[in-house]
mmCIF file of C-alpha atoms in Angstrom:
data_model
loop_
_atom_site.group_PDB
_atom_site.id
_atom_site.type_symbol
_atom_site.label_atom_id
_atom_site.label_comp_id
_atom_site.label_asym_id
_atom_site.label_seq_id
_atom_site.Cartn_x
_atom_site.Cartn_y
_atom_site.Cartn_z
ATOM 1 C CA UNK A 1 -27.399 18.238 -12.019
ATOM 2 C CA UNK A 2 -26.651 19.514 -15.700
ATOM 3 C CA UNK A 3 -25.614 16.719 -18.018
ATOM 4 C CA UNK A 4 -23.887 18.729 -20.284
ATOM 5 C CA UNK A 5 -21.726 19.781 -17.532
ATOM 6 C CA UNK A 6 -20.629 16.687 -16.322
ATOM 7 C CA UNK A 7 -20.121 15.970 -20.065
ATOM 8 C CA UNK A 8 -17.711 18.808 -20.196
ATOM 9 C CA UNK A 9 -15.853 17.873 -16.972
ATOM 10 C CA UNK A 10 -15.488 14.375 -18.715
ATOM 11 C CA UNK A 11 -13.727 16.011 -21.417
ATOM 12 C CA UNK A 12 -11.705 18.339 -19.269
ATOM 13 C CA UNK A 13 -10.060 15.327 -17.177
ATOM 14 C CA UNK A 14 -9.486 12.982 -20.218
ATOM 15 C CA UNK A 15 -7.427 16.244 -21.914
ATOM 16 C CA UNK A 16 -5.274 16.815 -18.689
ATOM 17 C CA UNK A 17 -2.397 15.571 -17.929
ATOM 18 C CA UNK A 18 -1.589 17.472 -14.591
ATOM 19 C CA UNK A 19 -4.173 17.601 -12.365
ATOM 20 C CA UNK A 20 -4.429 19.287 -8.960
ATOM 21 C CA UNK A 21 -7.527 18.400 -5.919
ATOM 22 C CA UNK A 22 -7.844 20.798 -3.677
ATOM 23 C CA UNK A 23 -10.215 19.699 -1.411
ATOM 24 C CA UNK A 24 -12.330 20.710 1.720
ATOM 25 C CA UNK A 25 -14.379 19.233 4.540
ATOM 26 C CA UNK A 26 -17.275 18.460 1.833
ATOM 27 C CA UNK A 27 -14.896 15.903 0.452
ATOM 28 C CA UNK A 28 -15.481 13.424 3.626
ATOM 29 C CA UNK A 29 -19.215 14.574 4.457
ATOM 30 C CA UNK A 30 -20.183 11.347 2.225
ATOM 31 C CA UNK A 31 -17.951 8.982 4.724
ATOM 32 C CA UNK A 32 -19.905 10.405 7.397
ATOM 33 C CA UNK A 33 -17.257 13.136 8.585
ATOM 34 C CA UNK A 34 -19.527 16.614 9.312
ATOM 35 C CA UNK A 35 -18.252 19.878 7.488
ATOM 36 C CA UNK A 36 -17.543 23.199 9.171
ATOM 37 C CA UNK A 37 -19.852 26.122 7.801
ATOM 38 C CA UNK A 38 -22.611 24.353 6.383
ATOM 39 C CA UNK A 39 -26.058 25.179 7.976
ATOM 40 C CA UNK A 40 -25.725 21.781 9.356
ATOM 41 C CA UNK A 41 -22.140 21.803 9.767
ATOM 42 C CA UNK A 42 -20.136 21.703 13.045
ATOM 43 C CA UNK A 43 -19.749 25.694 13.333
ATOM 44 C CA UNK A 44 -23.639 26.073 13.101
ATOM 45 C CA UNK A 45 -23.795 23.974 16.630
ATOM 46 C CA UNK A 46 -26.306 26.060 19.157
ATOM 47 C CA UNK A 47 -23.362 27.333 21.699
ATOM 48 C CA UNK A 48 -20.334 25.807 20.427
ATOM 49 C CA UNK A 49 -17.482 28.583 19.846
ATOM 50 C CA UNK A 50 -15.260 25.685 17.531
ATOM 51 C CA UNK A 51 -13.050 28.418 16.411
ATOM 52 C CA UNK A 52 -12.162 29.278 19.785
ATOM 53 C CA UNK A 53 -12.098 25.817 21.347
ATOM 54 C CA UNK A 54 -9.717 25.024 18.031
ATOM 55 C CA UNK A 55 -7.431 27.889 18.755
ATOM 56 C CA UNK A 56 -3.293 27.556 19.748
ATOM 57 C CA UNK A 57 -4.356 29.377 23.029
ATOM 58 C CA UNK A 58 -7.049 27.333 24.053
ATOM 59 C CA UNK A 59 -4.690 24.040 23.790
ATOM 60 C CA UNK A 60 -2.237 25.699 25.773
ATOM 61 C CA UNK A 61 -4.975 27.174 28.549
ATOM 62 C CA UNK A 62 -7.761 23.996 28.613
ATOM 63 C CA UNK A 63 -5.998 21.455 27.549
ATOM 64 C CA UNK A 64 -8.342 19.075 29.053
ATOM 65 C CA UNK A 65 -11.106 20.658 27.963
ATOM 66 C CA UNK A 66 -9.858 20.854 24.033
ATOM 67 C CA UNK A 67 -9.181 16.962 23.952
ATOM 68 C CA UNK A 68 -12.956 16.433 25.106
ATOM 69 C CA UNK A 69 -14.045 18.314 22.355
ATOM 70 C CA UNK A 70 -11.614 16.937 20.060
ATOM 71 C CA UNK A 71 -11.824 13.696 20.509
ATOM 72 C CA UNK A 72 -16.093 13.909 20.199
ATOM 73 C CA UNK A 73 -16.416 16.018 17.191
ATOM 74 C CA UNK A 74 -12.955 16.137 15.320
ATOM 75 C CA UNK A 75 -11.790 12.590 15.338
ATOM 76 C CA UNK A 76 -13.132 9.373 13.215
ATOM 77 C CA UNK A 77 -11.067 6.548 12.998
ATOM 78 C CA UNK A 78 -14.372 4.460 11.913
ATOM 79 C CA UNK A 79 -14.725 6.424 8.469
ATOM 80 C CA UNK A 80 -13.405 4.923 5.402
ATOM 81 C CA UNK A 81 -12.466 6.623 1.970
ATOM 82 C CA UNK A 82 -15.429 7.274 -0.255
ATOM 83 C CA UNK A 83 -16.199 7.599 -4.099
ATOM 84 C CA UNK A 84 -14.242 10.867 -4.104
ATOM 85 C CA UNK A 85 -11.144 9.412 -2.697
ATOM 86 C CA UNK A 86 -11.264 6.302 -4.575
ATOM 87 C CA UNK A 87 -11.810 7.938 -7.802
ATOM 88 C CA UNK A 88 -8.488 10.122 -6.944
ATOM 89 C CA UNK A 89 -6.576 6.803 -6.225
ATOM 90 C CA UNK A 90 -7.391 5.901 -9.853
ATOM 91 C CA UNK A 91 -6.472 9.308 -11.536
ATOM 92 C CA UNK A 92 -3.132 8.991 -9.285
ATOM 93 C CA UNK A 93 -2.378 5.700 -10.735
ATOM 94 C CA UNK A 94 -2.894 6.906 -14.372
ATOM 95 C CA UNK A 95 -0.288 9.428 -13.631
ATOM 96 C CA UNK A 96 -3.048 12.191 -14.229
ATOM 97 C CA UNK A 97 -3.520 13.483 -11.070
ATOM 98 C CA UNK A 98 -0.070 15.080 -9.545
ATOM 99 C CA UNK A 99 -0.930 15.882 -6.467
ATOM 100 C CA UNK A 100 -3.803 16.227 -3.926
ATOM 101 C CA UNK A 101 -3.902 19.610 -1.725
ATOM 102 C CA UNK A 102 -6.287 19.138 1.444
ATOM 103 C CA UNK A 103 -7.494 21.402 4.214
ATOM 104 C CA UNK A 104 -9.147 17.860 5.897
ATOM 105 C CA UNK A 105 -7.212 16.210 8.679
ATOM 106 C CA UNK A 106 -9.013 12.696 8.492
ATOM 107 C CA UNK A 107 -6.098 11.154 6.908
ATOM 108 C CA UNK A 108 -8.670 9.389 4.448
ATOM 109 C CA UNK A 109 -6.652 10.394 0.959
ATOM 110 C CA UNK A 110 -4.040 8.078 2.412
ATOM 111 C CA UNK A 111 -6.207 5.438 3.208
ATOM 112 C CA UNK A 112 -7.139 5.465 -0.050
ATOM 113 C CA UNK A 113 -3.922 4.520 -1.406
ATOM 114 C CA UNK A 114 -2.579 8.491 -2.488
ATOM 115 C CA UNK A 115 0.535 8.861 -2.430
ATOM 116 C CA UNK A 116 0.836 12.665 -3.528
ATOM 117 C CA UNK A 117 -1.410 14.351 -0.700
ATOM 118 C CA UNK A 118 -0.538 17.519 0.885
ATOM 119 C CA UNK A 119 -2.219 17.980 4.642
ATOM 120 C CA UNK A 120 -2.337 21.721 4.674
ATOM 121 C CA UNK A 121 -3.779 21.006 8.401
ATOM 122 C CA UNK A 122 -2.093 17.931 8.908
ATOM 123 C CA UNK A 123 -3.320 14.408 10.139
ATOM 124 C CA UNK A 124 -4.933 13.389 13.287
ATOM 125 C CA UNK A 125 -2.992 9.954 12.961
ATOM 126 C CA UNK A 126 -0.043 11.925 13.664
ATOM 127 C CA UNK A 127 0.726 13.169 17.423
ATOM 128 C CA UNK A 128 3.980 14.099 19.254
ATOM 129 C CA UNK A 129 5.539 15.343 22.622
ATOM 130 C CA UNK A 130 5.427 18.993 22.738
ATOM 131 C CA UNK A 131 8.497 18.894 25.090
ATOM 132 C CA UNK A 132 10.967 16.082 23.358
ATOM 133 C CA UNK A 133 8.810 15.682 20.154
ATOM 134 C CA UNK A 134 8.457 11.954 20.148
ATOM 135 C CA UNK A 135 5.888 10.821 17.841
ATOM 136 C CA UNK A 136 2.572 8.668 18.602
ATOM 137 C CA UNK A 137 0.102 6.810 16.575
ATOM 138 C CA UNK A 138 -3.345 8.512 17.298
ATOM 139 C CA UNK A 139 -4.743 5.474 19.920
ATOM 140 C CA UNK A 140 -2.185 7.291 22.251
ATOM 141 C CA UNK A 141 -4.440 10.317 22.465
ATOM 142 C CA UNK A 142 -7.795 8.246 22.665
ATOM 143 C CA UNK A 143 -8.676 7.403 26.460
ATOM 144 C CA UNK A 144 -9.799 10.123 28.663
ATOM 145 C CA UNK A 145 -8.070 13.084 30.272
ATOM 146 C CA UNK A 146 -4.434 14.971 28.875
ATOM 147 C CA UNK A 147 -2.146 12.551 27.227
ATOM 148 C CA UNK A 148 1.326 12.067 28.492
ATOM 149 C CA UNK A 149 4.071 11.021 26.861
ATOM 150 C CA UNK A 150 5.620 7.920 27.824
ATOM 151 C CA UNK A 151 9.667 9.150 27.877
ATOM 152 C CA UNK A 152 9.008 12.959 29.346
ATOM 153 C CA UNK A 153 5.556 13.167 30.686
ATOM 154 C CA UNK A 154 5.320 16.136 28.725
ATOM 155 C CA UNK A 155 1.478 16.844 26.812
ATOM 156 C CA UNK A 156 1.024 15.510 23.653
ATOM 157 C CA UNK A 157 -0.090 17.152 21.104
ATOM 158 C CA UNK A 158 -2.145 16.946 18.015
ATOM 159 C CA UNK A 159 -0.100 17.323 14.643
ATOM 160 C CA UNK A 160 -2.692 19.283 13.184
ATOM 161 C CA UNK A 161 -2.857 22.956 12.849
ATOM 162 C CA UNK A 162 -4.767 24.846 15.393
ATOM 163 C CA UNK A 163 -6.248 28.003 14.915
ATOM 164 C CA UNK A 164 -3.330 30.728 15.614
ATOM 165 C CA UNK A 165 -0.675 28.513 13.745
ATOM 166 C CA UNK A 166 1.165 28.542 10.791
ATOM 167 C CA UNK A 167 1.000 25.977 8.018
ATOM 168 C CA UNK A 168 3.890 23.901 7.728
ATOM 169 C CA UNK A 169 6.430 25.483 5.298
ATOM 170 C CA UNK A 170 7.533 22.443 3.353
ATOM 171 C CA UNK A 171 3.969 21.296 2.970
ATOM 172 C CA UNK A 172 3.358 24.573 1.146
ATOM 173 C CA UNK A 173 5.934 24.464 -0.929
ATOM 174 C CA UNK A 174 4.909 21.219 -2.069
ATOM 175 C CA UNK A 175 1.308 22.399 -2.768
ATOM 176 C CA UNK A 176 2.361 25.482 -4.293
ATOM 177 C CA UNK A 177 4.622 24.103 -6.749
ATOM 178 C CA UNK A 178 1.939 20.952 -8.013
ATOM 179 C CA UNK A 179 -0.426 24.024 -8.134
ATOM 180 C CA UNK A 180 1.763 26.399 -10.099
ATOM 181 C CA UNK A 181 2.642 23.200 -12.754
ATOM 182 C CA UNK A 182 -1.151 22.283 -13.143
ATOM 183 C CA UNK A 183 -3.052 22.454 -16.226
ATOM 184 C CA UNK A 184 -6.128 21.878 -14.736
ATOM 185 C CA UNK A 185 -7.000 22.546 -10.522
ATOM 186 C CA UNK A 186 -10.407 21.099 -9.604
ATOM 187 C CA UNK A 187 -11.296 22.999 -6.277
ATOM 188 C CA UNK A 188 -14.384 20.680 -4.230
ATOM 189 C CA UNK A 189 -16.263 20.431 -1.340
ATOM 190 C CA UNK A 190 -14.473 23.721 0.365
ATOM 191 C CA UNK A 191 -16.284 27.031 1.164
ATOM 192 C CA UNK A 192 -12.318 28.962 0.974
ATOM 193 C CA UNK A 193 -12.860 30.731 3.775
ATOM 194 C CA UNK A 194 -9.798 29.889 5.920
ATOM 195 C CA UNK A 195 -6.906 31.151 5.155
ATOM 196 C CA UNK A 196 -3.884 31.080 3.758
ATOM 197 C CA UNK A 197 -4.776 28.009 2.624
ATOM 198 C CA UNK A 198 -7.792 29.768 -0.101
ATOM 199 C CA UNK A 199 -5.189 32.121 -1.125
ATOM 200 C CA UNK A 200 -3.192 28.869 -2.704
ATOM 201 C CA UNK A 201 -5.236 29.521 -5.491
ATOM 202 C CA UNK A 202 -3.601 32.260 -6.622
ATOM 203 C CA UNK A 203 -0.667 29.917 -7.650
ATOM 204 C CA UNK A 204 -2.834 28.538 -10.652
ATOM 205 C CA UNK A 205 -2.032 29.590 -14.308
ATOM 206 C CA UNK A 206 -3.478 26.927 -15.943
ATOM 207 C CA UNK A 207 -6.307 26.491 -18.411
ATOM 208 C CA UNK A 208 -9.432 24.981 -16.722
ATOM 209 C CA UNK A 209 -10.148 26.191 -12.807
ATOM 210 C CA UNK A 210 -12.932 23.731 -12.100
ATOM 211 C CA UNK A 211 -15.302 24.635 -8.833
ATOM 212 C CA UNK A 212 -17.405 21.948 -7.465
ATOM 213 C CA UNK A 213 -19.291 22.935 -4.047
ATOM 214 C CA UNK A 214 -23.043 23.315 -2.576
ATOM 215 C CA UNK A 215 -22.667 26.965 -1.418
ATOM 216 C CA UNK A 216 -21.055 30.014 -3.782
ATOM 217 C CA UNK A 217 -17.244 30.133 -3.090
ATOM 218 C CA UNK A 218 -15.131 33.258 -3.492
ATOM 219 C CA UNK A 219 -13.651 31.162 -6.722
ATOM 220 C CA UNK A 220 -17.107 31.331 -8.864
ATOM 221 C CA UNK A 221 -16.394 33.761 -11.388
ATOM 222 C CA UNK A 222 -12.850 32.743 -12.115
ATOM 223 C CA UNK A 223 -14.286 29.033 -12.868
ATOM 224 C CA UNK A 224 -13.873 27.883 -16.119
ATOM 225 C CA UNK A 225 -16.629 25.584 -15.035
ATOM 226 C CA UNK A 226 -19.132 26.174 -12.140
ATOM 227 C CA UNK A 227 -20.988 22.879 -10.692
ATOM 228 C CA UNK A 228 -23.012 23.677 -7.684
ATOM 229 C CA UNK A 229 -23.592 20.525 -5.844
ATOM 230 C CA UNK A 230 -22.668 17.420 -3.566
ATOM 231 C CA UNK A 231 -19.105 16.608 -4.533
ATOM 232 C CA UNK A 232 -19.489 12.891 -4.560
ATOM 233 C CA UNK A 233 -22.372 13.237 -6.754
ATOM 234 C CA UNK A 234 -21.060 14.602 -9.333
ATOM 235 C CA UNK A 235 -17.856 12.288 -9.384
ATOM 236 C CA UNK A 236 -20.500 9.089 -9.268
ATOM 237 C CA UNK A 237 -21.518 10.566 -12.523
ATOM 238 C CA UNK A 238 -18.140 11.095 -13.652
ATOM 239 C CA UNK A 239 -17.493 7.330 -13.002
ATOM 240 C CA UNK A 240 -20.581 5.558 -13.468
#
């Protein structure tokens, strides 16, 4: 990894004073939580349609069916925060960092102790009664078969955004605005493929656009500074 380049990202954060994350699945690959589109990642799977299986319409059709493959490859309630998210905590509590924008749904920014994370996706510790919206802790959805609710007996549901769905408004205008006040935005560990939530990057007018993934992302030549590699890497080196 380039030295000089870390050296510059030192400099970078110690000059900012409103700092955006946005962060994808490579965030959480470290605390053992698979990506998406890597060549190893969870789309690359010999026969496994995830998109589809992931999709509004699928829930609705095979329910059963969506919370077996939910509950195998989507949920980890064993993974804790890693050097990423702890690092955030501590830019958060220097009143640096003024928000954290995530596409993840593993709830781990929390866990960390953030206070000012936006779930684009939402949060698989969040689940409610499609039919009278009553709200269970994510243990409700964890035993086998279609979960019920306990007033209704109506399905419940996932709050996290399927494939087919819209984002949640307020949670956008929350991004947005952190995004549009930024003076630096450090996009990591996402490939910006899904959208809308790549297109929040438009928002930015700040100085320093910093890109931190493996693969090329559709954000490389607007970078002020490029880093192609492992996300928690290159905050260890940040830190340590």
């Amino acid at each position: 990894m380039d030295e000089l380049k870390i050296d510059e990202l030192k400099d970078i954060i110690a000059r900012s004073k409103r700092i955006v994350f946005f962060g994808g699945a490579g965030v959480s690959t470290a605390s053992g939580i698979p990506d998406f589109r890597s060549e190893d990642g969870l789309y690359a799977k010999e026969g496994m349609d995830a998109e589809t299986i992931l999709s509004a319409t699928y829930f609705a059709l095979h329910t059963a069916e969506f919370y077996d493959f939910y509950r195998k490859y989507m949920v980890h309630p064993e993974a804790e925060p890693n050097t990423v998210h702890r690092w955030l905590y501590e830019l958060e509590k220097e009143d640096r960092l003024r928000g954290i924008v995530t596409q993840n749904i593993d709830g781990l920014h929390k866990i960390a102790g953030n206070k000012r994370v936006y779930e684009l996706h939402g949060s698989i510790y969040r689940n409610y009664c499609v039919n009278c919206e009553t709200s269970y802790p994510l243990e409700k959805i964890m035993g086998e078969g279609i979960p019920r609710c306990d007033k209704c007996g109506g399905i419940i549901k996932p709050e996290v955004v399927l494939y087919g769905e819209p984002l949640d408004k307020y949670t956008m205008i929350g991004a947005c605005r952190e995004i549009s006040n930024a003076d630096t935005m450090i996009v990591a560990g996402t490939s910006l493929a899904v959208e809308p939530a790549a297109s929040l990057l438009e928002y930015f007018d700040g100085k320093n656009l910093i890109v931190i993934n493996k693969e090329a992302t559709p954000a490389d030549d607007a970078a002020t500074l490029l880093i192609h590699g492992d996300v928690e890497e290159t905050v260890k080196k940040l830190m340590y």
